[in-house]
Short mmCIF file of C-alpha atoms and ligand atoms in Angstrom, two decimals:
data_model
loop_
_atom_site.label_atom_id
_atom_site.label_comp_id
_atom_site.label_asym_id
_atom_site.label_seq_id
_atom_site.Cartn_x
_atom_site.Cartn_y
_atom_site.Cartn_z
CA MET W 1 -15.54 1.33 14.49
CA GLU W 2 -11.56 0.65 13.29
CA THR W 3 -10.22 -2.81 13.13
CA ALA W 4 -7.01 -3.86 14.32
CA ASP W 5 -4.25 -4.30 10.93
CA ILE W 6 -3.41 -7.76 11.83
CA LYS W 7 -0.35 -7.76 9.19
CA SER W 8 1.31 -5.25 11.25
CA MET W 9 1.18 -7.55 14.53
CA THR W 10 4.79 -9.35 15.70
CA LEU W 11 4.48 -12.90 16.12
CA GLU W 12 3.99 -12.28 19.49
CA GLU W 13 1.18 -10.26 19.29
CA VAL W 14 -0.56 -12.55 17.22
CA SER W 15 0.39 -15.77 19.37
CA GLY W 16 -1.25 -13.46 22.30
CA MET W 17 -4.18 -12.62 20.23
CA LEU W 18 -4.89 -16.19 19.28
CA GLU W 19 -4.92 -17.42 22.97
CA GLU W 20 -7.13 -14.84 24.07
CA LEU W 21 -9.58 -16.07 21.45
CA GLY W 22 -8.76 -19.68 22.55
CA GLU W 23 -6.95 -21.17 20.17
CA LYS W 24 -3.84 -23.79 20.27
CA PRO W 25 -0.70 -22.22 20.16
CA TYR W 26 0.26 -23.58 16.90
CA ARG W 27 -2.25 -21.42 15.04
CA ALA W 28 -0.22 -18.28 15.89
CA ARG W 29 2.92 -20.10 13.66
CA GLN W 30 0.60 -21.17 10.98
CA LEU W 31 -1.70 -18.07 10.67
CA TYR W 32 2.11 -15.51 10.67
CA GLN W 33 3.22 -17.85 8.04
CA TRP W 34 0.09 -17.23 6.09
CA MET W 35 0.83 -13.96 6.12
CA HIS W 36 4.51 -13.49 5.73
CA GLN W 37 5.50 -16.53 4.15
CA LYS W 38 3.07 -18.03 1.60
CA LEU W 39 2.11 -14.26 1.33
CA ALA W 40 -1.80 -14.99 1.25
CA ARG W 41 -3.94 -12.26 0.05
CA GLY W 42 -6.63 -12.67 2.71
CA PHE W 43 -8.04 -15.24 5.39
CA GLY W 44 -9.81 -17.31 2.60
CA GLU W 45 -6.51 -18.97 0.79
CA MET W 46 -5.18 -20.37 4.42
CA LYS W 47 -6.46 -23.70 4.28
CA ASN W 48 -5.08 -25.41 7.59
CA LEU W 49 -6.69 -22.60 9.26
CA PRO W 50 -10.50 -23.84 10.07
CA LEU W 51 -13.33 -21.78 8.64
CA ASP W 52 -14.83 -20.71 11.81
CA LEU W 53 -11.56 -19.28 13.15
CA ARG W 54 -10.99 -17.76 9.40
CA GLU W 55 -14.07 -16.17 9.97
CA LYS W 56 -13.46 -14.63 13.26
CA LEU W 57 -10.50 -13.38 11.94
CA GLY W 58 -12.45 -11.36 9.26
CA ASN W 59 -14.48 -10.26 11.57
CA ARG W 60 -12.26 -8.66 14.04
CA PHE W 61 -8.89 -7.81 11.83
CA SER W 62 -8.36 -5.65 8.68
CA TYR W 63 -6.23 -7.92 5.93
CA THR W 64 -4.58 -5.36 3.79
CA ASP W 65 -4.05 -6.04 0.17
CA LEU W 66 -2.79 -3.94 -2.96
CA LYS W 67 -4.27 -3.98 -6.48
CA LEU W 68 -1.82 -3.88 -9.10
CA VAL W 69 -2.54 -0.75 -11.32
CA ARG W 70 -0.23 -1.11 -13.75
CA MET W 71 3.49 -2.22 -14.02
CA GLN W 72 5.81 -1.17 -16.49
CA GLU W 73 9.04 -3.07 -17.60
CA SER W 74 11.96 -1.60 -19.17
CA ALA W 75 12.76 -2.55 -22.46
CA PHE W 76 16.58 -1.87 -21.47
CA ASP W 77 17.25 -3.76 -17.91
CA GLY W 78 14.10 -5.42 -16.99
CA THR W 79 13.85 -3.14 -14.01
CA ARG W 80 9.79 -3.27 -12.90
CA LYS W 81 7.85 -0.12 -11.98
CA TYR W 82 4.70 -0.65 -10.11
CA LEU W 83 1.71 0.98 -9.39
CA PHE W 84 -0.33 0.17 -6.35
CA GLU W 85 -3.61 1.03 -5.16
CA LEU W 86 -4.36 0.93 -1.20
CA SER W 87 -7.22 -0.41 0.22
CA ASP W 88 -8.28 3.64 0.54
CA GLY W 89 -7.70 4.42 -2.80
CA ASN W 90 -4.45 6.28 -2.46
CA LEU W 91 -1.86 4.90 -5.07
CA VAL W 92 1.47 4.39 -4.23
CA GLU W 93 4.74 2.94 -6.16
CA SER W 94 7.67 0.75 -5.97
CA VAL W 95 10.11 -0.53 -7.81
CA TRP W 96 12.01 -3.99 -8.91
CA MET W 97 15.35 -4.05 -10.09
CA LYS W 98 17.56 -7.20 -10.92
CA TYR W 99 21.41 -6.88 -10.06
CA ARG W 100 24.12 -9.52 -10.25
CA HIS W 101 23.77 -10.09 -6.69
CA GLY W 102 20.08 -10.30 -5.97
CA ASN W 103 16.50 -8.47 -6.46
CA SER W 104 16.13 -5.40 -5.10
CA VAL W 105 12.79 -3.39 -4.26
CA CYS W 106 12.57 0.07 -3.45
CA VAL W 107 9.19 0.36 -1.59
CA SER W 108 7.39 3.92 -0.45
CA SER W 109 6.73 4.72 2.93
CA GLN W 110 4.47 7.72 2.99
CA VAL W 111 1.63 8.40 -0.14
CA GLY W 112 2.90 11.87 -0.75
CA CYS W 113 5.46 13.54 1.43
CA ARG W 114 6.16 16.77 3.35
CA MET W 115 9.84 17.34 2.67
CA GLY W 116 9.52 19.76 -0.44
CA CYS W 117 12.68 18.76 -1.67
CA ALA W 118 12.70 20.91 -5.18
CA PHE W 119 13.72 18.56 -7.30
CA CYS W 120 11.30 15.49 -6.50
CA ALA W 121 8.05 14.85 -7.81
CA SER W 122 6.79 12.93 -4.88
CA THR W 123 6.51 16.16 -2.40
CA ILE W 124 4.62 18.49 -5.32
CA ASP W 125 1.14 17.34 -3.97
CA GLY W 126 2.30 17.46 -0.47
CA LEU W 127 1.89 14.62 2.05
CA GLU W 128 -1.31 12.57 2.08
CA ARG W 129 -0.80 10.00 4.92
CA SER W 130 1.70 7.86 5.88
CA LEU W 131 2.31 3.67 5.40
CA LEU W 132 1.02 1.26 7.50
CA PRO W 133 3.94 -1.36 8.44
CA SER W 134 1.76 -3.98 6.54
CA GLU W 135 1.29 -1.77 3.57
CA MET W 136 5.16 -1.25 2.61
CA LEU W 137 5.29 -5.04 3.49
CA ASP W 138 2.32 -5.78 0.80
CA GLN W 139 4.84 -3.81 -1.78
CA ILE W 140 7.48 -6.14 -1.60
CA TYR W 141 4.79 -9.23 -1.32
CA ALA W 142 3.00 -8.46 -4.51
CA ILE W 143 5.90 -8.09 -6.35
CA THR W 144 7.53 -10.81 -5.33
CA ARG W 145 4.15 -13.32 -6.23
CA ASP W 146 4.13 -11.49 -9.35
CA THR W 147 8.05 -12.09 -10.12
CA GLY W 148 7.74 -15.37 -8.55
CA GLU W 149 11.27 -14.49 -7.62
CA ARG W 150 13.14 -14.24 -4.17
CA VAL W 151 13.84 -10.39 -3.23
CA SER W 152 17.27 -10.29 -1.15
CA ASN W 153 17.21 -6.37 -0.56
CA VAL W 154 15.03 -3.60 -0.13
CA VAL W 155 15.60 0.02 -0.18
CA VAL W 156 13.04 2.67 1.60
CA MET W 157 13.70 4.86 -1.20
CA GLY W 158 10.43 5.07 -2.64
CA ILE W 159 7.59 7.82 -2.12
CA GLY W 160 7.76 9.24 1.21
CA GLU W 161 10.53 10.37 4.27
CA PRO W 162 10.67 7.08 5.87
CA LEU W 163 11.76 8.41 8.92
CA ASP W 164 9.09 11.04 9.30
CA ASN W 165 6.82 7.69 9.49
CA TYR W 166 9.52 6.12 12.21
CA GLU W 167 7.59 4.03 14.41
CA ASN W 168 5.85 2.35 10.91
CA LEU W 169 9.21 2.14 9.48
CA LEU W 170 10.84 -0.07 12.67
CA LEU W 171 7.71 -2.38 12.81
CA PHE W 172 8.41 -2.73 9.07
CA ILE W 173 12.00 -3.71 9.38
CA ARG W 174 11.56 -5.75 12.44
CA LEU W 175 8.82 -7.79 10.45
CA LEU W 176 10.67 -8.02 7.02
CA THR W 177 13.80 -9.71 8.65
CA ASP W 178 12.29 -11.57 11.32
CA GLU W 179 12.73 -15.16 10.68
CA ASN W 180 9.54 -16.39 10.57
CA GLY W 181 8.61 -13.95 7.69
CA LEU W 182 11.08 -13.29 4.65
CA HIS W 183 13.92 -13.26 6.84
CA ILE W 184 15.89 -10.43 4.88
CA SER W 185 18.67 -9.88 6.23
CA GLN W 186 19.19 -6.73 8.00
CA ARG W 187 22.43 -5.89 6.26
CA ASN W 188 20.57 -6.20 3.22
CA VAL W 189 17.76 -3.10 4.25
CA THR W 190 18.59 0.60 3.66
CA VAL W 191 16.88 3.40 4.68
CA SER W 192 17.09 6.66 2.87
CA THR W 193 16.29 9.84 4.68
CA CYS W 194 16.62 13.65 3.70
CA GLY W 195 18.20 14.46 7.16
CA LEU W 196 15.77 14.23 10.12
CA VAL W 197 18.75 14.50 12.66
CA PRO W 198 16.72 13.16 15.91
CA GLU W 199 15.02 10.10 13.88
CA MET W 200 18.63 9.60 12.87
CA LYS W 201 20.06 9.67 16.07
CA ARG W 202 16.97 7.58 17.72
CA LEU W 203 17.86 4.93 15.04
CA ALA W 204 21.35 5.09 15.67
CA ASP W 205 20.53 3.77 19.26
CA GLU W 206 18.00 0.95 18.11
CA LYS W 207 21.82 -0.32 16.77
CA LEU W 208 19.87 -2.34 13.63
CA GLN W 209 22.77 -3.64 11.00
CA ILE W 210 20.46 -1.51 8.20
CA THR W 211 22.36 0.99 5.66
CA LEU W 212 21.48 4.48 6.12
CA ALA W 213 21.52 6.75 3.43
CA LEU W 214 21.95 10.38 3.95
CA SER W 215 20.23 12.66 0.66
CA LEU W 216 23.01 15.32 0.70
CA HIS W 217 22.84 16.63 -2.37
CA ALA W 218 24.71 19.74 -1.59
CA ALA W 219 27.72 20.44 0.68
CA PHE W 220 26.89 23.85 1.45
CA ASP W 221 24.14 24.72 3.96
CA GLU W 222 22.98 27.77 2.02
CA LYS W 223 22.71 25.54 -1.70
CA ARG W 224 21.64 23.23 0.31
CA LYS W 225 18.61 25.36 1.67
CA LYS W 226 17.60 26.30 -2.10
CA LEU W 227 17.30 22.88 -2.64
CA MET W 228 15.78 21.03 0.30
CA PRO W 229 13.57 22.91 2.78
CA VAL W 230 14.81 20.55 5.45
CA ALA W 231 18.27 22.28 5.40
CA ASN W 232 16.57 24.80 6.96
CA ARG W 233 15.97 23.26 9.85
CA TYR W 234 19.37 21.16 10.35
CA ALA W 235 22.58 22.27 9.37
CA ILE W 236 25.46 20.08 7.65
CA GLU W 237 27.46 20.45 10.61
CA GLU W 238 24.45 18.91 12.59
CA LEU W 239 23.67 16.15 10.17
CA MET W 240 27.64 15.27 10.19
CA GLU W 241 27.79 14.53 13.91
CA ALA W 242 24.55 12.27 13.40
CA CYS W 243 26.34 10.50 11.08
CA ALA W 244 29.07 10.00 12.98
CA TYR W 245 26.68 9.20 15.48
CA TYR W 246 25.01 6.31 13.82
CA PHE W 247 28.58 4.71 12.41
CA GLU W 248 29.77 4.84 16.08
CA LYS W 249 26.64 2.96 17.36
CA THR W 250 26.13 0.54 14.13
CA GLY W 251 29.60 0.46 12.79
CA ARG W 252 27.74 0.60 9.44
CA ARG W 253 29.14 2.92 6.74
CA ILE W 254 26.74 5.50 5.52
CA THR W 255 26.08 6.69 2.06
CA PHE W 256 25.68 9.84 0.93
CA GLU W 257 23.34 10.53 -1.96
CA TYR W 258 24.07 13.12 -4.12
CA ALA W 259 22.10 14.01 -6.96
CA LEU W 260 23.41 16.00 -9.36
CA VAL W 261 21.91 18.76 -11.14
CA GLY W 262 23.68 20.50 -14.24
CA GLY W 263 24.88 24.24 -13.52
CA VAL W 264 23.58 23.89 -9.72
CA ASN W 265 25.85 21.87 -7.55
CA ASP W 266 27.69 20.07 -9.63
CA ALA W 267 31.01 22.48 -9.96
CA LYS W 268 34.96 21.67 -8.65
CA GLU W 269 34.08 24.02 -5.57
CA ASP W 270 31.22 21.37 -4.58
CA ALA W 271 33.06 18.23 -5.26
CA GLU W 272 36.03 19.86 -2.81
CA ALA W 273 33.69 20.70 -0.33
CA LEU W 274 31.90 17.44 -0.52
CA GLY W 275 35.15 15.99 -0.34
CA GLY W 276 35.88 17.59 2.77
CA LEU W 277 32.81 15.98 4.41
CA CYS W 278 33.48 12.90 2.92
CA ARG W 279 37.29 12.81 5.01
CA LYS W 280 35.66 13.40 8.28
CA LEU W 281 33.56 10.08 8.10
CA ASN W 282 33.60 6.43 7.11
CA CYS W 283 31.35 6.87 4.26
CA HIS W 284 30.62 5.88 0.16
CA VAL W 285 29.01 8.39 -2.13
CA ASN W 286 26.40 7.25 -4.75
CA LEU W 287 26.45 10.02 -7.23
CA ILE W 288 22.60 10.31 -9.34
CA PRO W 289 22.38 11.97 -12.60
CA VAL W 290 19.30 13.92 -11.00
CA ASN W 291 16.27 12.36 -13.10
CA PRO W 292 14.81 15.75 -14.89
CA ILE W 293 11.52 17.20 -13.45
CA LYS W 294 9.72 19.15 -16.10
CA GLU W 295 8.02 20.59 -13.89
CA ARG W 296 10.81 22.13 -11.75
CA GLY W 297 13.17 22.52 -14.68
CA PHE W 298 15.90 20.57 -13.37
CA VAL W 299 18.67 19.31 -16.24
CA GLN W 300 21.12 16.51 -15.47
CA SER W 301 24.95 17.39 -15.69
CA GLU W 302 26.94 16.80 -18.77
CA ARG W 303 28.31 13.52 -18.76
CA ASP W 304 32.19 14.79 -18.62
CA ALA W 305 31.03 17.38 -15.49
CA ILE W 306 29.81 14.09 -13.64
CA LEU W 307 33.02 12.30 -13.83
CA ALA W 308 35.44 15.09 -13.48
CA PHE W 309 33.17 15.53 -10.38
CA LYS W 310 33.92 12.15 -9.48
CA ASN W 311 37.37 12.05 -10.24
CA LYS W 312 37.54 15.29 -7.69
CA LEU W 313 35.79 13.46 -5.12
CA GLU W 314 37.67 10.02 -5.34
CA LYS W 315 41.24 12.23 -4.13
CA TYR W 316 39.28 12.31 -0.79
CA GLY W 317 40.00 8.53 -0.21
CA ARG W 318 36.30 7.52 -0.49
CA ASN W 319 34.68 4.84 -2.26
CA VAL W 320 32.16 7.01 -5.21
CA THR W 321 29.80 4.88 -7.27
CA ILE W 322 27.63 6.21 -10.41
CA ARG W 323 24.06 5.48 -9.77
CA ARG W 324 23.46 3.13 -12.54
CA GLU W 325 20.34 4.72 -14.38
CA MET W 326 17.54 2.26 -14.19
CA GLY W 327 14.20 2.59 -15.60
CA ARG W 328 14.64 5.46 -17.34
CA ASP W 329 12.00 5.03 -19.89
CA ILE W 330 9.19 3.66 -17.60
CA ASP W 331 9.52 6.81 -15.30
CA GLY W 332 12.14 5.49 -12.75
CA ALA W 333 12.16 8.38 -10.78
CA CYS W 334 10.32 8.90 -7.02
CA GLY W 335 7.02 9.83 -7.86
CA GLN W 336 6.54 10.48 -11.72
CA LEU W 337 4.52 7.28 -12.20
CA ARG W 338 2.19 8.12 -9.40
CA ARG W 339 2.27 12.28 -10.46
CA ARG W 340 1.15 10.62 -14.16
CA GLN W 341 -1.54 8.20 -12.97
CA LYS W 342 -3.10 11.21 -11.16
CA ALA W 343 -3.20 13.57 -13.82
CA LEU W 344 -4.72 11.12 -16.09
CA GLY W 345 -7.40 10.10 -13.44
N1 SAH J 1 13.12 10.95 1.61
C1 SAH J 1 14.12 10.15 1.87
C2 SAH J 1 13.75 8.93 0.83
C3 SAH J 1 12.67 9.14 -1.06
S1 SAH J 1 13.69 9.70 -2.11
C4 SAH J 1 15.15 11.06 0.96
O1 SAH J 1 14.98 12.02 1.31
O2 SAH J 1 16.42 10.23 0.98
C5 SAH J 1 14.76 8.53 -2.33
C6 SAH J 1 15.78 9.27 -3.02
O3 SAH J 1 15.85 9.68 -4.91
C7 SAH J 1 16.26 10.54 -2.04
O4 SAH J 1 18.02 10.74 -2.45
C8 SAH J 1 16.14 12.01 -3.37
O5 SAH J 1 16.61 13.00 -2.87
C9 SAH J 1 16.27 11.19 -4.42
N2 SAH J 1 15.46 11.87 -5.80
C10 SAH J 1 14.37 12.69 -5.47
N3 SAH J 1 14.11 12.93 -6.73
C11 SAH J 1 15.02 12.56 -7.32
C12 SAH J 1 15.15 13.00 -9.07
N4 SAH J 1 14.25 13.90 -9.74
N5 SAH J 1 16.35 13.05 -9.52
C13 SAH J 1 17.24 12.28 -8.77
N6 SAH J 1 17.12 11.93 -7.58
C14 SAH J 1 16.15 12.33 -6.99
#
C-alpha cells in the first residue's frame, strides 16, 4: 500500500489527521514546524514529539528526503548546482544563486520533460514523472540546510514544465509561501512556462501574486514551431491573450524569456516582431544567451548581435535585461548535469 506523503499536506490537513489519531491540537503546529521551518529530514529528529507518535507517523506516512549526489560551485560567481537523488532513484537538479537582493533557488518540477524544446537538454529522454509538492520543497530545504542561508527567491525554471504538473505546483507554492513554513513572499516566486494556454489562464484565476514568465524564444509562429513543439498547439496570438488575461487578473507584469540562438532568432526582424508584441502588453524581456547544447548544434549569438537586439527592442519602450550567465563553468543550463550523470552511471 502506498503511504500518504506527509510533507505535501497543508497545516489544516495535518491538524485533521492528528485529531483523528487522538492527538492534542498543538501537536499539528509542532509537526508542521519540524517539516517546514526546522527542515527536519525525518520523524526521528522531532525530539519534542512523543516517541510513540513518531512511530505511528512513520508507519502511516512517507517522508520524502533528497540525497545529495553532487554539488558543483562556480569559481566565478559562487553559483552552486546540486544534483539530488529522489527516493525512487530518479535524479533532479537545482541551482542556488547569490544576488545582491538575496539568495535565489531554481527548482525542478518534473523528472525530465515532454515538451520537446529543441535547445533544451531536459527533454531529450522525455518525461519520467512529475514531482510531488514535497519533492519541490525538499530542493529548497536541502539547499537551505547546506548553505545555512535563507532563500528569498524561488524560480521554477529547472527541469520540467511546471504547468504540466499543475496541481502539485499549486500546492507547492501554497506550502512555500505559508506563514507557518518558510514564508517566502509570493512576489518572490516565478513560474516559467513554455506556454500552456489553458493552464496559464487557470493560474491567472488563482489570483496569486507570483510572476509568470513565458518562454517565447521567437516572435513568429513558424520559427517558434521549429524551436518549440508546443507552438503547434498554441499560436503566439493565443499566448498574448493569455498573458493579457494574467495581467488583468493579477496586476503582475509578465516576463518574456527569449533565448538568443546565433543565426536563428537574433536578427533585426526578430527584434522588431518581439518589440511589436511587447508594445501591447505590460511586460519585461529577459534575453538569455543560449547555453550551447552539443547534441543540438545551437550556438550563442555574437556579443554585438545581442546588444543590437537589446537596443532595437528597447525602442519599443519596454524594460529589457540580458540574463547574467551564472554558473557557465558548472553546467548551469537546465538538465545538463543530470544528463552527464546519467551518461556516467
Ligand atoms: N518548462 C519551463 C521551465 C523550465 S526551462 C519553460 O519552458 O519555461 C527554463 C528556461 O530555460 C526556459 O525559458 C527555457 O526555454 C530555457 N532554456 C532551456 N534550455 C536552454 C538553453 N540551452 N539555453 C538557454 N535557455 C534555455
